[in-house]
Coordinates of C-alpha atoms and ligand atoms in Angstrom, one line a residue:
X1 CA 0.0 0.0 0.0
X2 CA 1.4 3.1 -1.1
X3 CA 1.7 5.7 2.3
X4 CA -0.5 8.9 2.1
X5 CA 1.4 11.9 1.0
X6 CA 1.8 14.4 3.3
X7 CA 0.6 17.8 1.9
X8 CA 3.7 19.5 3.3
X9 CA 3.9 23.8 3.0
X10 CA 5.4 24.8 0.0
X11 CA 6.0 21.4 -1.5
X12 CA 5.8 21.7 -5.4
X13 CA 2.3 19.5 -6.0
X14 CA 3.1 16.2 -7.7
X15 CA 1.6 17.8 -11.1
X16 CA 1.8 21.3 -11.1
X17 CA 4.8 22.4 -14.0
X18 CA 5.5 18.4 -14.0
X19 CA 2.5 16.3 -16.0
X20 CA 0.6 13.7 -14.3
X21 CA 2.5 10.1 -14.0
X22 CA 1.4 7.4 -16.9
X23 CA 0.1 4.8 -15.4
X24 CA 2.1 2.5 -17.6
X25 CA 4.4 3.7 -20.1
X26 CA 5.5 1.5 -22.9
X27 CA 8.9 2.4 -23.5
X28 CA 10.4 0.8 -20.4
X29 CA 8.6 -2.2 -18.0
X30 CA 6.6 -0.8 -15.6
X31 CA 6.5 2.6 -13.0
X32 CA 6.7 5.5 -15.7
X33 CA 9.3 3.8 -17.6
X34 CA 12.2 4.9 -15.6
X35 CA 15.4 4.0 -17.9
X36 CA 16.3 1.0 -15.4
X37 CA 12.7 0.0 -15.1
X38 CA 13.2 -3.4 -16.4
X39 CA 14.7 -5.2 -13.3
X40 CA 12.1 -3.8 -10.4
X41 CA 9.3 -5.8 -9.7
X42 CA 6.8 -2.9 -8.6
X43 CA 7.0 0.7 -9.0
X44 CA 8.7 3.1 -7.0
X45 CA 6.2 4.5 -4.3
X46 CA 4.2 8.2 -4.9
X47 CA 6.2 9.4 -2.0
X48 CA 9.7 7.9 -2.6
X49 CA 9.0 9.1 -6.3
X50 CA 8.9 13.0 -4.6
X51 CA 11.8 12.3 -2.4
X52 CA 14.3 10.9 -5.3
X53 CA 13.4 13.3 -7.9
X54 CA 15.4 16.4 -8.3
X55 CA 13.9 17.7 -11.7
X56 CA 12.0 20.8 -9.8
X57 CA 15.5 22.2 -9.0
X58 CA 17.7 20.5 -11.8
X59 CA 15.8 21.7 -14.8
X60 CA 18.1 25.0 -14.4
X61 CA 20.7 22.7 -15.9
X62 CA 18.7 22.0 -18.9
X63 CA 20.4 24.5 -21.7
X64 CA 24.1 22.4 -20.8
X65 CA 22.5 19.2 -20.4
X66 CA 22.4 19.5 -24.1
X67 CA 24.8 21.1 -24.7
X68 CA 26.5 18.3 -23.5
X69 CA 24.8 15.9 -25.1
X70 CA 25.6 17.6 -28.5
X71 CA 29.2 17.2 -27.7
X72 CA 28.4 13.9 -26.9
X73 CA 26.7 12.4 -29.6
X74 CA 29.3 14.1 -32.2
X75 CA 32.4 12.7 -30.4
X76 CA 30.3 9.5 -30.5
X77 CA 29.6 10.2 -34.3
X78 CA 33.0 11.2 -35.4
X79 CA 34.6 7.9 -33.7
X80 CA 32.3 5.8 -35.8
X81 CA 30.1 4.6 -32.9
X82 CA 26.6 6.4 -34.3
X83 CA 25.7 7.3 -37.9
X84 CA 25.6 10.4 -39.5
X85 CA 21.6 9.7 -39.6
X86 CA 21.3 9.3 -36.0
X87 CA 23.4 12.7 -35.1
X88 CA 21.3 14.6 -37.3
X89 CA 18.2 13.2 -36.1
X90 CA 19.6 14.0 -32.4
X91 CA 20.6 17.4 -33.5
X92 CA 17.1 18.2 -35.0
X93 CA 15.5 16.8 -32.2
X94 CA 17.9 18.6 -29.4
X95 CA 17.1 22.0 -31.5
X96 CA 13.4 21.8 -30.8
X97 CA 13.9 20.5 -27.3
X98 CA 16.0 23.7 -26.7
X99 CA 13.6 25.9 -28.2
X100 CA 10.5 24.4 -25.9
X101 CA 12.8 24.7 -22.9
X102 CA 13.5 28.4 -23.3
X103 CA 9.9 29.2 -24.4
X104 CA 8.4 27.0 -21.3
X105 CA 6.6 24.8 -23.1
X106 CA 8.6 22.0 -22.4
X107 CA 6.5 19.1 -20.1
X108 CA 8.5 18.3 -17.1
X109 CA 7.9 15.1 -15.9
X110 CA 8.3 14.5 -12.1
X111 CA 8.5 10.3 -12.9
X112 CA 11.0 11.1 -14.7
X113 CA 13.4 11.8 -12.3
X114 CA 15.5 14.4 -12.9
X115 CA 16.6 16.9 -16.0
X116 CA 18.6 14.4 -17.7
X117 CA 15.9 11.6 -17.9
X118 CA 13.3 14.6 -19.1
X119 CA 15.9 15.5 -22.0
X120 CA 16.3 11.9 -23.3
X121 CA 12.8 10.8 -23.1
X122 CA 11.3 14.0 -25.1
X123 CA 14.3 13.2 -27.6
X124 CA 13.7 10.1 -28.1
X125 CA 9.5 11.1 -28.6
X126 CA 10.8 12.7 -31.3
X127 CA 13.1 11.0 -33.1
X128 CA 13.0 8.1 -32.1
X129 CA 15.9 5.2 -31.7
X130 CA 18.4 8.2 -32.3
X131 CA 17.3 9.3 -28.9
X132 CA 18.0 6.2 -27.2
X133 CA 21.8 5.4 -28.7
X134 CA 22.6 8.8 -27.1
X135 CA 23.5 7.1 -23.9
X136 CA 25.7 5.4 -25.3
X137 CA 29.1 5.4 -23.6
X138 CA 27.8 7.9 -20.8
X139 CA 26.0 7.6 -17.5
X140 CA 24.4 10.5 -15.4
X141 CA 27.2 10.4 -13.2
X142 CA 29.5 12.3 -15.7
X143 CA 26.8 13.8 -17.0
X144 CA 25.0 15.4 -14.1
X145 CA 29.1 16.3 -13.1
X146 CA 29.8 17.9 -16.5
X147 CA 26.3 19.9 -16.7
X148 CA 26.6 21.3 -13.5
X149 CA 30.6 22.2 -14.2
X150 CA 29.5 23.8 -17.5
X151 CA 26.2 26.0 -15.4
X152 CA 28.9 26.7 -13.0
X153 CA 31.1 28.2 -14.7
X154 CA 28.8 30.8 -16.9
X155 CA 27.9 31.7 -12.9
X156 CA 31.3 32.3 -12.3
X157 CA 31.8 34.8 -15.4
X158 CA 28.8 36.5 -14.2
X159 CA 29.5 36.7 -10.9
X160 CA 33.1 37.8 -12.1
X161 CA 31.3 41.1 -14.5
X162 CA 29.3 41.7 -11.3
X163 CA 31.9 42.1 -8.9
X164 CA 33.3 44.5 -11.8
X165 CA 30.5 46.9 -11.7
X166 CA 30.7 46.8 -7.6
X167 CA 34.5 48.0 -7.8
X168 CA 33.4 50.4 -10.3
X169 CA 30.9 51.9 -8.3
X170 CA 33.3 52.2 -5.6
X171 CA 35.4 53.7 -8.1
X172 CA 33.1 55.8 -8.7
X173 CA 32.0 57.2 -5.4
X174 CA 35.7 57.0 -4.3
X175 CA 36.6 60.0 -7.4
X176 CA 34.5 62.2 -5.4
X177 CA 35.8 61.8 -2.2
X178 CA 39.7 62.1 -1.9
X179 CA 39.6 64.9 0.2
X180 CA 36.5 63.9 1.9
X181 CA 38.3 63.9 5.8
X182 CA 36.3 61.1 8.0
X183 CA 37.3 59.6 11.2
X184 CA 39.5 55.9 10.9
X185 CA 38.7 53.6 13.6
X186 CA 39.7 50.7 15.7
X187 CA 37.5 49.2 18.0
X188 CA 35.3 51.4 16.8
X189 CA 36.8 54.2 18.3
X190 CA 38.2 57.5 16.6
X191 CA 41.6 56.6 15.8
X192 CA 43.0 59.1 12.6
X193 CA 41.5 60.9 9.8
X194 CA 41.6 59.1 6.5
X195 CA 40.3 60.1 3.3
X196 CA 36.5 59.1 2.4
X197 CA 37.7 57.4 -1.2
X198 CA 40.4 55.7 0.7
X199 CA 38.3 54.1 3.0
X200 CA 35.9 53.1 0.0
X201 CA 39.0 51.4 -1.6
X202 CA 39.8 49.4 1.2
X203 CA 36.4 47.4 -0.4
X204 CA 37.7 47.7 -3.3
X205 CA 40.7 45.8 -2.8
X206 CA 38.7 42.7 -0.9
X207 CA 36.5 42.8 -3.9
X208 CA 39.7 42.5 -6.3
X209 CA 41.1 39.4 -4.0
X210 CA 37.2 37.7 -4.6
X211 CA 37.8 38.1 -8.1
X212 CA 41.0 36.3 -7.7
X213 CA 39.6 33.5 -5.6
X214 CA 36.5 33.2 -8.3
X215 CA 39.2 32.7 -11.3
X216 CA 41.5 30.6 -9.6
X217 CA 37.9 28.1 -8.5
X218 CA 37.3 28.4 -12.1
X219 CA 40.5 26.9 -13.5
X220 CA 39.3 23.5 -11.6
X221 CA 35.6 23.8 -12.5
X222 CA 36.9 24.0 -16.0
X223 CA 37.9 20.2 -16.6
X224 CA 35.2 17.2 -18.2
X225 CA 33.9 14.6 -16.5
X226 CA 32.5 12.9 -19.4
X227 CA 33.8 9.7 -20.4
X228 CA 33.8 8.8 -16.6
X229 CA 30.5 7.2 -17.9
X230 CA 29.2 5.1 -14.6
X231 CA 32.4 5.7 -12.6
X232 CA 35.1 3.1 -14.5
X233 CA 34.9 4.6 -18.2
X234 CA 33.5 2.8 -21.3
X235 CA 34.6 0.3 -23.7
X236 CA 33.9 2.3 -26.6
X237 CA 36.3 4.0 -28.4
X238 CA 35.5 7.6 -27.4
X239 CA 37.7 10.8 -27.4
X240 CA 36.8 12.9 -24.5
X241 CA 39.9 15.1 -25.5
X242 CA 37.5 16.3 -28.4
X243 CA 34.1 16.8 -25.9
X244 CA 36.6 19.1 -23.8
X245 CA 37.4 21.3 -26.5
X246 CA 33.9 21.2 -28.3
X247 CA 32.5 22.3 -24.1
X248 CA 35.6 24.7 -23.9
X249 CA 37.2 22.7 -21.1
X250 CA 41.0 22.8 -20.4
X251 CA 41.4 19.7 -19.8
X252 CA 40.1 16.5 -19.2
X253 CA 39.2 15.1 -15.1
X254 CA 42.0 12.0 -15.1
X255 CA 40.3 9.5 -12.8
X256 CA 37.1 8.4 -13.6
X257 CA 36.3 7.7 -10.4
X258 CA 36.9 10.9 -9.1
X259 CA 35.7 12.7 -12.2
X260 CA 32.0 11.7 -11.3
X261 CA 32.2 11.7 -7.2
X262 CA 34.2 15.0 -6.1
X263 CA 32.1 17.7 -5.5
X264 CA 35.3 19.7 -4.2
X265 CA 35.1 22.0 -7.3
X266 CA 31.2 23.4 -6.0
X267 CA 32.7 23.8 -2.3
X268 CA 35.2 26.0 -3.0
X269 CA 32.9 27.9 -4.9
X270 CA 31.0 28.3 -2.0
X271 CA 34.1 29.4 0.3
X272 CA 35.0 31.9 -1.7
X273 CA 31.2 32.8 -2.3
X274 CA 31.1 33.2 1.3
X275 CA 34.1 35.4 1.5
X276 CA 32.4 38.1 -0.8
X277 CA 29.6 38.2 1.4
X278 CA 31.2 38.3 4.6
X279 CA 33.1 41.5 2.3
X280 CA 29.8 43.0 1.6
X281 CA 28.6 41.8 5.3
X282 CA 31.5 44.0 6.3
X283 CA 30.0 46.7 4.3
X284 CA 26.8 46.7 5.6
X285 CA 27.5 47.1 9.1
X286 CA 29.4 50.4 8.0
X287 CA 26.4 52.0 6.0
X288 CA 23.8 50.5 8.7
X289 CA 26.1 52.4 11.3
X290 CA 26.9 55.2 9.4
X291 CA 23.5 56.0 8.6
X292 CA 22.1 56.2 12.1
X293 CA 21.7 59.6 13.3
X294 CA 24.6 59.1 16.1
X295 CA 26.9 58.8 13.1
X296 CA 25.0 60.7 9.9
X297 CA 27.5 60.5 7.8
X298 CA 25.6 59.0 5.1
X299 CA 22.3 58.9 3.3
X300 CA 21.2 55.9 1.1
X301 CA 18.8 56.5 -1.9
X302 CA 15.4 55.8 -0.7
X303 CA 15.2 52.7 -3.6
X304 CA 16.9 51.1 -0.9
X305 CA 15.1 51.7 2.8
X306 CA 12.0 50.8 3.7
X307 CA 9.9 52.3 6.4
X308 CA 8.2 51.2 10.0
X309 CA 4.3 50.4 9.8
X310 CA 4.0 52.2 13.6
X311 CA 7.2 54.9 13.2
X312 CA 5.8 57.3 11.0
X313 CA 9.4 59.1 11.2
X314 CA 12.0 56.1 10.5
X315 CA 13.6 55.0 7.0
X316 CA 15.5 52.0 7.8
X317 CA 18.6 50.8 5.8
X318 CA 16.8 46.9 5.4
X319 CA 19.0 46.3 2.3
X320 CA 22.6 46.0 3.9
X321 CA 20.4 44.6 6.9
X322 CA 19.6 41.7 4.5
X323 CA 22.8 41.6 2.8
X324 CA 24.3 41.0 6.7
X325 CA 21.5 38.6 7.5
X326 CA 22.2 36.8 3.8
X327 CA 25.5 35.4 4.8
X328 CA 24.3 33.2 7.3
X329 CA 22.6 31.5 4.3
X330 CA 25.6 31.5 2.0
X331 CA 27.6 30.0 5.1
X332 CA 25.4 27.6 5.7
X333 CA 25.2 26.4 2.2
X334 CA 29.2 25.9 1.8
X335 CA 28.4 24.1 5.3
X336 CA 26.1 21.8 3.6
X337 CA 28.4 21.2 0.7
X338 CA 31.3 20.4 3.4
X339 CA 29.0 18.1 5.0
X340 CA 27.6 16.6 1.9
X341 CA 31.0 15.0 1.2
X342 CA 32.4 14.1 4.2
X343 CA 32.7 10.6 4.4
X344 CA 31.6 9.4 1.2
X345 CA 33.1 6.1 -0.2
X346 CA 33.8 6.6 -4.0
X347 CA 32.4 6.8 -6.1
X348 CA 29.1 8.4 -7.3
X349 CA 26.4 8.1 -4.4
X350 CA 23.1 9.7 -4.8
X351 CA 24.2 12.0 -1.6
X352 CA 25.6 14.2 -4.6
X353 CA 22.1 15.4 -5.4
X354 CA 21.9 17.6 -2.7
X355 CA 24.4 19.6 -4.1
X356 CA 22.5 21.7 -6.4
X357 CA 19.8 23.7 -4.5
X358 CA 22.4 25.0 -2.0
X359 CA 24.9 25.9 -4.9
X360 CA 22.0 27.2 -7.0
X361 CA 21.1 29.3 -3.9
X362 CA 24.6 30.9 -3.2
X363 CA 24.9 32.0 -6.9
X364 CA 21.2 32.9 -7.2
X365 CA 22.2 34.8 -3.8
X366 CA 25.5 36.4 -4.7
X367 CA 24.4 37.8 -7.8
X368 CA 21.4 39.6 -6.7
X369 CA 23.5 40.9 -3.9
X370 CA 26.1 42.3 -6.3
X371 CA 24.1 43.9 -8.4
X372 CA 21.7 45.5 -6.6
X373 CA 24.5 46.5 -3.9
X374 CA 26.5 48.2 -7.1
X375 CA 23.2 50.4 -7.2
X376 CA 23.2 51.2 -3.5
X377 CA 26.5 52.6 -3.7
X378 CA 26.0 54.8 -6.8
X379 CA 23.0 56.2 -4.5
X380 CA 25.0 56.6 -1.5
X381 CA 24.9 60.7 0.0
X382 CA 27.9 61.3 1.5
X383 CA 28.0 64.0 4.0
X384 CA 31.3 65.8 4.3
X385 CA 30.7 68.5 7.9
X386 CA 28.9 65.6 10.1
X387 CA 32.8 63.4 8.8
X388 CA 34.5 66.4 9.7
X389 CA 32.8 67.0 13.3
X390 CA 33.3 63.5 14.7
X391 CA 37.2 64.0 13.7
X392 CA 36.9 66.6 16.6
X393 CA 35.8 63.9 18.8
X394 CA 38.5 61.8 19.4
X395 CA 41.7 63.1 19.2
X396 CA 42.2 61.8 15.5
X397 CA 45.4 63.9 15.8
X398 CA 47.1 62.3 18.6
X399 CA 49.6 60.4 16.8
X400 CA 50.7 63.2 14.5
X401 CA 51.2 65.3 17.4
X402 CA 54.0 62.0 18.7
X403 CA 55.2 61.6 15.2
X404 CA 56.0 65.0 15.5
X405 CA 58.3 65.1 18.6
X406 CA 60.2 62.2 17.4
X407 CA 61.3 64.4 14.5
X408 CA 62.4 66.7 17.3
X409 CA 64.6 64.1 18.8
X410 CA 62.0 62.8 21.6
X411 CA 62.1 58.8 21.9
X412 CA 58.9 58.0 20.4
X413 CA 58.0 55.9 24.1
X414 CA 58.2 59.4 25.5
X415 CA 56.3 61.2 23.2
X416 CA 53.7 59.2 23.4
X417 CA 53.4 59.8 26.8
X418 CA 53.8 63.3 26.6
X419 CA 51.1 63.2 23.8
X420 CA 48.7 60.7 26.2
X421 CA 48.9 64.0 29.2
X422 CA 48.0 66.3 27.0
X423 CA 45.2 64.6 25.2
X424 CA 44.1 64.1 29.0
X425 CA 44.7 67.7 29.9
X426 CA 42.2 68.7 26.7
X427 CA 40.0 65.9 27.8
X428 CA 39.9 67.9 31.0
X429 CA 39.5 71.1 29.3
X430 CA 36.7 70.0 27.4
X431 CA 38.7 70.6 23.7
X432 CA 40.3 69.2 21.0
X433 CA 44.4 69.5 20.9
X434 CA 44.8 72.5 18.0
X435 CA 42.8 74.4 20.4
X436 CA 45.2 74.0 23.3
X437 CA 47.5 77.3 23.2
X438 CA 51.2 77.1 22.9
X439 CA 52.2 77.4 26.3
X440 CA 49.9 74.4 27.7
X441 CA 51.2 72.6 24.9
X442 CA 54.8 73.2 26.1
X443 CA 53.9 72.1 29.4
X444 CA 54.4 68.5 28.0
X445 CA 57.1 68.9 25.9
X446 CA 59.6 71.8 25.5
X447 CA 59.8 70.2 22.1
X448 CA 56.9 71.4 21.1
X449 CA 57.5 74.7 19.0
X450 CA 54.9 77.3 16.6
X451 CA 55.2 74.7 13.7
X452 CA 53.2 72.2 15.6
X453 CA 49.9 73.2 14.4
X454 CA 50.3 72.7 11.1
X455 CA 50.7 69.1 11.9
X456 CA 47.6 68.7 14.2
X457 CA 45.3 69.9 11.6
X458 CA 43.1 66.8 9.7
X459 CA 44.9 68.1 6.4
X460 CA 48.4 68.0 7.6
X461 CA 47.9 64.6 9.0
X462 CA 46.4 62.8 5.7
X463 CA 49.1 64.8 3.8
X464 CA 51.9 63.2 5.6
X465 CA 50.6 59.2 4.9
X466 CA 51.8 59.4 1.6
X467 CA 53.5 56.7 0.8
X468 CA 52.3 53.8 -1.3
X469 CA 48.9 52.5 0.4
X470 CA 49.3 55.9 2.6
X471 CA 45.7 57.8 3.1
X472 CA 47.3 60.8 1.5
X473 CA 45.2 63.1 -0.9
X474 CA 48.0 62.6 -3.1
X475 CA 48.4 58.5 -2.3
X476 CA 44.8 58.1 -2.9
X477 CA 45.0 59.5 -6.0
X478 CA 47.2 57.7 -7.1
X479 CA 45.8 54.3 -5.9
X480 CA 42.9 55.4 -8.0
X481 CA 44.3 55.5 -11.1
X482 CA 45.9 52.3 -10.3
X483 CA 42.9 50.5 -9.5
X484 CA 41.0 52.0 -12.6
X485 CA 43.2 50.3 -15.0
X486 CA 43.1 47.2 -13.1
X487 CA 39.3 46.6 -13.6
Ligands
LIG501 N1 19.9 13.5 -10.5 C1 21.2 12.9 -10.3 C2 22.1 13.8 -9.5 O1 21.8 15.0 -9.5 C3 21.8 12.5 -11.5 C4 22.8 11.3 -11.4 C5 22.0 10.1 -11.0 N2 22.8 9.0 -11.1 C6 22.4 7.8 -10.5 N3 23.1 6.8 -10.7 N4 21.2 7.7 -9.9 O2 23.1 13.5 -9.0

């Protein structure tokens, strides 16, 4: 007796996008005919048929599945192990499969199992035995492995021009704001003024390293499963050197087994996935903060801010809120991946499945993030005077003030202990240290002569970083240009 399905929230309904199950389909024995149908005695249950099927979240591979497949069946054809008549009926029928895939008219079929089962039944519908010599010399274990490498790595180019933009928005914002004077912190305290654009380019630079860690992923994405067939090759004469290049792989995996079992490729995606968002995480706890009144130094666009349904008077930054919120999900994913694997005996086991939703997820995530962040940033309202007001908080000048009476000759132990009085004394004397006269000044060091002003204003102090990676007007600048011709 088959157990009663439970109607379970949000589950897809057996036949909603997938057609109901045949009864009894002809081309194989019995239960839908399923490709291995002949050896099973009964068909598979209702409910084990919803719990093995992964076609509602693998039909996203459908455009490489044939691609694949193409490169398949004209390897297979051009080593002389199917006619010329039976590529160009599997080309033909491919074609139209394509074209009812992308206009959504194809008929998913839950019985069917999963994306790759869909393709070569509606193939072999329409042209017949072509259809069913195109698994010859393959399995869905390379072929799942090579369709998700190929999706994989068109996410990883877009991902790649997203991360672009972002750094170019940066870019942008950063132009404005060289001389833009803000407060640097450390423990979230005022520590020194830094330039606004220099700041910005700290993100910039994370963003560049993602980039890095996105390429380098790619190179090992970029190698073909196929001819792996089950998970010990095929005894036909095939040439998987030729698949690679038609698929534009770099090389071919060189163990079958671990061609169609390692999922390290989609894990490492992930980590480094998770790295940008922990970047943009980052981020978002700077424009959540510095968009609260107790900061102000920042408005974003309203596109991006949402309002409270009792608070008549708040406008709440929920997009970086989200992005922050979105890494525990992109974490959690690469978590799953890690998790997935462990302990696996080689070679393919059905475990591998589970890989796609949370790798679909992180690049679905990623990519929305990206973009619409590159937005918020072009929208962001910096304001200058509330940056310039919280420098005369904290004493951002402090350490140009020591800097400076170790150029007089004072051990730089001692001037900082002369500078930690008389940050104390102005503490006391409820001001910032340019406003402290001459004489007080003196009273912590008879060092301390005229000139010292000039080097406890903001200006002076960014000035004089100006070495390579420096906060300097000039530095920055320069970094700038740098960083534009590295995009
Ligand atoms: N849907 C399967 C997956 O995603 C395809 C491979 C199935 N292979 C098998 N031997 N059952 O991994």
């Amino acid at each position: 007796m088959q157990p009663e399905i439970p109607n379970m929230p949000g589950a897809v309904p057996p036949a909603s996008q997938t057609a109901a199950v045949p009864a009894r389909d002809t081309v194989g024995g019995i239960s839908g005919g399923s490709s291995w149908s002949g050896r099973f005695d009964e068909p598979v249950s209702e409910l084990v048929k919803r719990y093995t099927a992964s076609v509602d979240f693998d039909k996203r591979l459908a455009e490489y599945d044939i691609q694949g497949s193409l490169a398949h069946a004209r390897m297979l054809a051009g080593c002389g192990i199917l006619s010329a008549q039976d590529l160009a009926d599997i080309e033909r029928g491919m074609g139209q499969i394509l074209q009812e895939v992308q206009s959504g008219a194809f008929t998913w079929r839950l019985d069917l199992e999963d994306v790759h089962l869909n393709i070569e039944r509606r193939l072999t519908e329409l042209v017949g035995d072509a259809g069913k010599r195109l698994h010859t010399g393959r399995s869905r274990n390379d072929q799942v492995a090579t369709d998700v490498r190929l999706w994989l790595r068109a996410s990883i180019d877009a991902i790649d021009g997203a991360l672009r933009a972002m750094q170019s928005a940066l870019l942008g914002l950063a132009d404005q704001h060289v001389e833009t004077a803000m407060p640097g912190f450390t423990h979230l305290q005022v520590a020194q003024p830094v330039s606004f654009a220099h700041h910005l380019m700290a993100y910039f630079e994370m963003l560049a390293r993602d980039r890095e860690r996105f390429a380098d992923c790619r190179k090992r994405v970029n190698r073909l499963p196929l001819g792996a067939a089950a998970l010990a090759g095929t005894s036909f004469p095939i040439d998987r050197e030729r698949v690679a290049r038609e698929l534009g792989f770099d090389a071919v995996c060189a163990n079958s087994l671990d061609a169609v079992s390692d999922r390290d490729f989609a894990i490492e995606f992930c980590a480094a996935a998770s790295l940008t968002m922990t970047h943009l995480s980052r981020f978002s706890e700077e424009l959540i903060l510095w968009m609260s009144p107790r900061f102000g130094f920042i408005d974003l666009a309203d596109r991006f801010c949402t309002g409270s349904s009792i608070m008549p008077q708040k406008k709440n930054p929920d997009v970086p809120e989200l992005v922050r919120g979105k890494v525990g999900r992109v974490n959690g994913h690469l978590v799953a991946l890690l998790t997935l694997m462990k302990g696996q005996p080689l070679a393919y086991n059905k475990d591998n499945q589970e890989d796609k939703e949370p790798l679909f997820d992180t690049v679905d995530t990623l990519l929305m993030t990206l973009t619409i962040y590159a937005d918020m940033v072009g929208g962001i309202r910096v304001k200058p005077d509330a940056m310039r007001e919280a420098l005369k908080q904290g004493f951002a000048t402090a350490t140009d003030l020591a800097d400076y009476l170790v150029c007089k000759g004072v051990p730089f132990r001692d001037a900082h202990e002369a500078v930690a009085r008389a940050v104390r004394h102005a503490e006391q004397a409820g001001c910032d240290l340019p406003d402290l006269p001459l004489a007080d000044l003196q009273a912590f060091s008879p060092s301390i002569g005229n000139d010292v002003y000039a080097v406890l204003t903001v200006e002076g102090s960014m000035a004089s970083r100006s070495h390579v990676g420096g906060t300097a007007p000039s530095a920055v600048r320069a970094a700038l240009a740098a960083a534009r011709s590295r995009i």
